[in-house]
Short mmCIF file of C-alpha atoms in Angstrom, two decimals:
data_model
loop_
_atom_site.label_atom_id
_atom_site.label_comp_id
_atom_site.label_asym_id
_atom_site.label_seq_id
_atom_site.Cartn_x
_atom_site.Cartn_y
_atom_site.Cartn_z
CA MET N 22 24.19 0.63 7.15
CA ARG N 23 25.84 4.03 7.12
CA LYS N 24 28.73 6.37 7.33
CA LEU N 25 30.14 9.28 9.34
CA SER N 26 30.94 12.58 7.74
CA THR N 27 32.30 15.95 8.67
CA LEU N 28 29.05 17.29 7.43
CA ILE N 29 25.88 18.31 9.14
CA GLY N 30 22.85 16.35 8.17
CA GLY N 31 19.35 17.11 9.32
CA ALA N 32 19.45 18.67 12.79
CA ALA N 33 23.11 19.67 13.03
CA ALA N 34 25.19 16.54 13.48
CA LEU N 35 28.85 17.36 14.18
CA ALA N 36 31.87 16.05 12.30
CA LEU N 37 34.52 14.32 14.34
CA SER N 38 37.79 15.50 12.85
CA LEU N 39 40.14 17.10 15.35
CA GLY N 40 40.09 20.86 15.11
CA VAL N 41 37.28 21.05 12.53
CA VAL N 42 33.63 21.70 13.27
CA PRO N 43 30.99 22.27 10.61
CA ALA N 44 28.39 24.99 10.82
CA ALA N 45 24.82 23.83 10.44
CA GLY N 46 23.49 23.22 6.95
CA ALA N 47 20.33 21.94 5.39
CA ALA N 48 19.66 18.24 5.39
CA GLY N 49 22.08 16.50 3.06
CA GLU N 50 24.18 19.64 2.50
CA PRO N 51 27.79 20.15 3.61
CA GLY N 52 28.25 22.37 6.63
CA GLU N 53 30.70 25.28 6.44
CA LEU N 54 33.98 24.54 8.19
CA ILE N 55 34.59 27.04 10.95
CA ALA N 56 37.37 27.92 13.38
CA PRO N 57 39.60 25.06 14.56
CA ASP N 58 39.33 24.01 18.20
CA ALA N 59 40.99 21.02 19.85
CA GLY N 60 38.65 18.37 21.16
CA PRO N 61 38.47 14.76 22.29
CA LEU N 62 38.29 11.53 20.35
CA ILE N 63 36.78 8.32 21.78
CA VAL N 64 34.81 9.05 24.95
CA GLY N 65 34.48 6.37 27.62
CA GLY N 66 37.03 4.00 26.10
CA HIS N 67 40.30 2.63 27.44
CA GLU N 68 43.85 2.13 26.20
CA ALA N 69 44.16 -0.32 23.32
CA SER N 70 44.38 -3.92 24.50
CA GLU N 71 46.24 -5.20 21.45
CA GLN N 72 48.45 -4.16 18.56
CA TYR N 73 46.69 -2.77 15.47
CA ASP N 74 49.33 -2.77 12.73
CA PHE N 75 46.93 -1.15 10.25
CA MET N 76 45.93 1.81 12.44
CA ALA N 77 47.31 5.16 11.31
CA SER N 78 47.37 8.69 12.64
CA LEU N 79 46.70 11.19 9.87
CA GLN N 80 48.69 14.30 10.73
CA ARG N 81 49.01 17.93 9.75
CA GLU N 82 52.05 19.97 10.80
CA GLY N 83 53.18 17.08 12.97
CA SER N 84 49.98 16.86 15.04
CA HIS N 85 47.26 14.21 15.03
CA SER N 86 44.24 15.28 12.99
CA CYS N 87 42.23 12.16 12.06
CA GLY N 88 42.42 8.40 12.08
CA ALA N 89 43.05 6.23 9.03
CA SER N 90 43.41 2.53 8.20
CA LEU N 91 46.01 0.81 6.05
CA ILE N 92 44.00 -1.36 3.62
CA ASP N 93 46.76 -1.99 1.05
CA PRO N 94 50.56 -1.65 1.34
CA GLN N 95 50.34 1.72 -0.42
CA TRP N 96 46.84 3.00 0.46
CA VAL N 97 45.01 4.12 3.59
CA LEU N 98 41.28 4.71 4.04
CA THR N 99 39.92 7.73 5.93
CA ALA N 100 36.98 10.16 5.96
CA ALA N 101 36.59 12.60 3.08
CA HIS N 102 36.03 15.51 5.44
CA CYS N 103 39.50 14.93 6.90
CA VAL N 104 41.25 15.64 3.60
CA ALA N 105 38.86 17.46 1.24
CA ASP N 106 40.64 20.78 1.85
CA ALA N 107 44.18 19.35 1.79
CA ALA N 108 46.97 18.90 -0.71
CA PRO N 109 49.13 15.76 -0.47
CA ALA N 110 52.06 17.81 0.84
CA ASP N 111 49.91 18.94 3.81
CA LEU N 112 49.53 15.40 5.13
CA GLY N 113 51.64 12.77 6.85
CA LEU N 114 50.91 9.42 8.45
CA ARG N 115 52.25 7.35 11.32
CA ILE N 116 51.24 3.72 10.85
CA GLY N 117 51.21 0.79 13.25
CA SER N 118 52.06 2.57 16.49
CA PRO N 119 49.88 2.71 19.63
CA THR N 120 51.10 6.29 20.11
CA TRP N 121 50.41 8.94 17.48
CA GLY N 122 53.59 10.88 18.22
CA SER N 123 56.24 8.17 18.05
CA GLY N 124 57.02 4.65 16.87
CA GLY N 125 55.57 2.75 13.98
CA GLU N 126 56.29 3.75 10.41
CA GLU N 127 56.05 7.22 8.91
CA ALA N 128 54.86 7.92 5.37
CA GLY N 129 53.96 10.85 3.19
CA VAL N 130 50.97 11.15 0.87
CA SER N 131 51.34 11.26 -2.90
CA GLU N 132 47.68 11.25 -3.96
CA ILE N 133 44.26 12.03 -2.46
CA ALA N 134 41.13 10.37 -3.86
CA VAL N 135 37.87 11.70 -2.37
CA HIS N 136 34.69 9.84 -3.26
CA PRO N 137 32.79 11.83 -5.93
CA ASP N 138 29.56 11.76 -3.92
CA TYR N 139 31.12 13.74 -1.08
CA GLU N 140 30.56 17.26 -2.38
CA ASN N 141 26.90 16.82 -3.29
CA GLN N 142 26.15 14.13 -0.67
CA SER N 143 24.27 11.94 -3.10
CA PRO N 144 23.72 10.14 -0.93
CA ASN N 145 26.85 10.57 1.17
CA GLY N 146 30.41 9.69 0.21
CA ASP N 147 32.33 10.71 3.36
CA ILE N 148 35.18 8.39 2.45
CA ALA N 149 38.60 8.96 0.90
CA LEU N 150 41.72 7.07 -0.09
CA LEU N 151 45.28 8.32 0.37
CA LYS N 152 48.16 6.86 -1.63
CA LEU N 153 51.38 6.62 0.34
CA ASP N 154 54.69 7.84 -1.05
CA HIS N 155 56.08 4.33 -0.47
CA ALA N 156 54.72 0.88 0.33
CA ALA N 157 54.27 0.37 4.06
CA SER N 158 55.68 -2.69 5.83
CA GLN N 159 52.76 -2.94 8.28
CA THR N 160 49.97 -5.48 7.77
CA PRO N 161 46.82 -4.03 6.12
CA VAL N 162 43.31 -4.74 7.39
CA ASP N 163 40.75 -6.41 5.12
CA ILE N 164 37.40 -4.77 4.42
CA ALA N 165 34.47 -6.97 5.38
CA ASP N 166 31.85 -8.06 2.87
CA ALA N 167 29.02 -6.55 4.93
CA SER N 168 28.65 -4.45 8.05
CA GLY N 169 26.18 -6.71 9.84
CA ALA N 170 22.65 -6.42 11.14
CA ALA N 171 21.59 -4.45 14.20
CA GLY N 172 23.12 -6.02 17.28
CA THR N 173 26.36 -7.09 15.58
CA PRO N 174 29.30 -6.48 17.97
CA SER N 175 31.98 -4.08 16.79
CA ARG N 176 34.93 -2.08 18.10
CA ILE N 177 36.09 1.47 17.42
CA ILE N 178 39.66 2.72 17.95
CA GLY N 179 41.25 6.15 17.94
CA TRP N 180 43.39 8.56 19.91
CA GLY N 181 40.65 9.54 22.32
CA VAL N 182 40.03 11.07 25.70
CA THR N 183 37.10 10.63 28.06
CA CYS N 184 35.87 14.23 28.23
CA PRO N 185 32.88 14.67 25.92
CA VAL N 186 32.78 18.32 24.83
CA ARG N 187 34.85 20.40 22.43
CA GLY N 188 37.98 21.92 23.88
CA CYS N 189 37.86 19.87 27.11
CA GLY N 190 41.23 18.20 26.56
CA GLU N 191 44.03 17.23 24.22
CA PRO N 192 44.16 13.88 22.41
CA PRO N 193 46.24 11.41 24.43
CA GLU N 194 49.34 9.74 23.07
CA GLN N 195 47.93 6.23 23.64
CA LEU N 196 45.44 4.67 21.24
CA GLN N 197 41.97 4.14 22.76
CA GLU N 198 39.38 1.45 22.04
CA LEU N 199 35.70 0.97 22.84
CA GLU N 200 33.34 -1.98 22.42
CA THR N 201 30.34 -0.98 20.31
CA ASN N 202 27.58 -2.54 18.22
CA VAL N 203 25.63 -1.91 15.05
CA THR N 204 22.28 -0.47 16.04
CA ALA N 205 19.03 0.31 14.23
CA ASP N 206 19.18 3.17 11.74
CA SER N 207 16.23 4.75 13.54
CA ALA N 208 18.55 5.56 16.47
CA CYS N 209 20.50 7.93 14.19
CA THR N 210 17.64 9.65 12.37
CA LEU N 211 18.52 13.04 13.91
CA SER N 212 21.60 13.07 11.69
CA ALA N 213 19.74 12.08 8.50
CA ILE N 214 21.50 8.75 8.22
CA ASP N 215 21.44 6.94 4.88
CA GLY N 216 20.78 3.22 5.40
CA PRO N 217 22.60 1.73 2.41
CA THR N 218 25.84 3.70 2.92
CA GLU N 219 26.08 4.40 6.66
CA ILE N 220 26.21 2.51 9.96
CA CYS N 221 24.50 3.69 13.13
CA THR N 222 26.87 2.68 15.93
CA ALA N 223 26.10 2.52 19.64
CA SER N 224 27.81 1.43 22.85
CA SER N 225 26.32 -0.28 25.88
CA GLU N 226 28.60 1.85 28.07
CA PRO N 227 26.99 5.07 29.35
CA LEU N 228 28.21 8.30 27.71
CA ALA N 229 30.63 6.43 25.47
CA ASN N 230 31.19 6.66 21.71
CA ALA N 231 33.34 8.37 19.08
CA CYS N 232 34.04 12.08 19.39
CA PHE N 233 35.94 15.00 17.86
CA GLY N 234 39.25 13.93 16.34
CA ASP N 235 38.22 10.31 15.86
CA SER N 236 37.11 10.98 12.28
CA GLY N 237 38.48 8.67 9.64
CA GLY N 238 39.33 5.88 12.04
CA PRO N 239 37.93 2.36 11.73
CA GLN N 240 34.95 0.50 13.02
CA LEU N 241 35.94 -3.16 13.26
CA GLU N 242 34.14 -6.48 13.46
CA GLY N 243 35.65 -9.86 14.32
CA THR N 244 37.92 -11.02 17.13
CA PRO N 245 41.32 -9.95 18.50
CA GLY N 246 43.95 -10.58 15.87
CA ASN N 247 41.27 -11.28 13.25
CA TRP N 248 39.57 -7.94 12.64
CA GLU N 249 37.87 -6.73 9.48
CA LEU N 250 37.03 -3.11 8.75
CA THR N 251 33.37 -2.21 8.30
CA GLY N 252 33.07 1.52 8.99
CA VAL N 253 34.87 4.85 8.84
CA THR N 254 34.21 7.35 11.64
CA SER N 255 32.20 10.26 10.27
CA ARG N 256 29.95 12.27 12.59
CA LEU N 257 27.96 12.53 15.80
CA GLY N 258 24.49 11.07 15.55
CA SER N 259 22.83 13.81 17.57
CA PRO N 260 22.36 17.59 17.28
CA VAL N 261 23.65 17.90 20.86
CA PRO N 262 27.40 18.73 20.64
CA VAL N 263 28.28 16.38 23.51
CA CYS N 264 29.85 13.06 22.58
CA GLY N 265 28.33 9.83 23.86
CA THR N 266 24.81 11.21 24.24
CA ALA N 267 23.61 9.25 21.18
CA PRO N 268 24.93 6.71 18.67
CA SER N 269 27.51 7.87 16.13
CA VAL N 270 27.34 7.57 12.34
CA TYR N 271 29.97 5.73 10.32
CA THR N 272 30.50 5.53 6.58
CA ASP N 273 29.83 1.93 5.61
CA ALA N 274 33.09 1.01 3.90
CA THR N 275 31.60 -2.27 2.72
CA ALA N 276 29.17 -0.31 0.52
CA TYR N 277 32.12 1.34 -1.25
CA LYS N 278 34.25 -1.74 -1.93
CA ASP N 279 33.91 -1.49 -5.70
CA TRP N 280 35.06 2.14 -5.67
CA ILE N 281 37.93 1.30 -3.32
CA SER N 282 39.07 -1.63 -5.49
CA SER N 283 38.92 0.36 -8.72
CA THR N 284 40.78 3.30 -7.18
CA ILE N 285 43.70 1.37 -5.71
CA SER N 286 44.07 -0.86 -8.75
#
């Protein structure tokens, strides 16, 4: 399965961090980050139907930037492209609230660990860990042992809106969710997906999937109240810069469990 990055692979896939869009690059090469522009997150979803204690809003200057997931009392998991240009002092987190601007628990960041494969994309590595400046009281989410075969049901969550193009709206306060599924890697070949480390993720809803600003947030498998994390939102799976027109690509967090364990321990 695979992952989602803020990079452009193959025919110009677009990263999904809020306010960051990569310029096109050669297959497997990082795109150049260009001018910030607000955009949407999950397209075609609806307000969260349950409490996700582990869900975090990664923020810069007090505004939502990317999603993140609490996987240990003192560590969150996000996308590398969300933090590769940041210092710990640039970042803050709100954890366990259905609204990114209030509630939950706030924390600072004391350390950033970006996967070493990220810069050279060998093969991918769009995954990062952030150490909190104190242990959070919210309940972490477990990382699954595997991301599942094509057809496996999943769910994505993030602070998303329903408009599908860059600049069409601001991220809403309320957390959004969308039912999705693992799909065949061949459906994401336009973004040069890497099977062992990425997940191609589709939705049965028309014009619905992850979008700009949803980067770093989780793809989940399981049942309400019993979720496990499988993926990390990375990039659009199509060269067309309109969200929901094709499956999205997620970093397969299950492929990086050894790195995650060694980093946080």
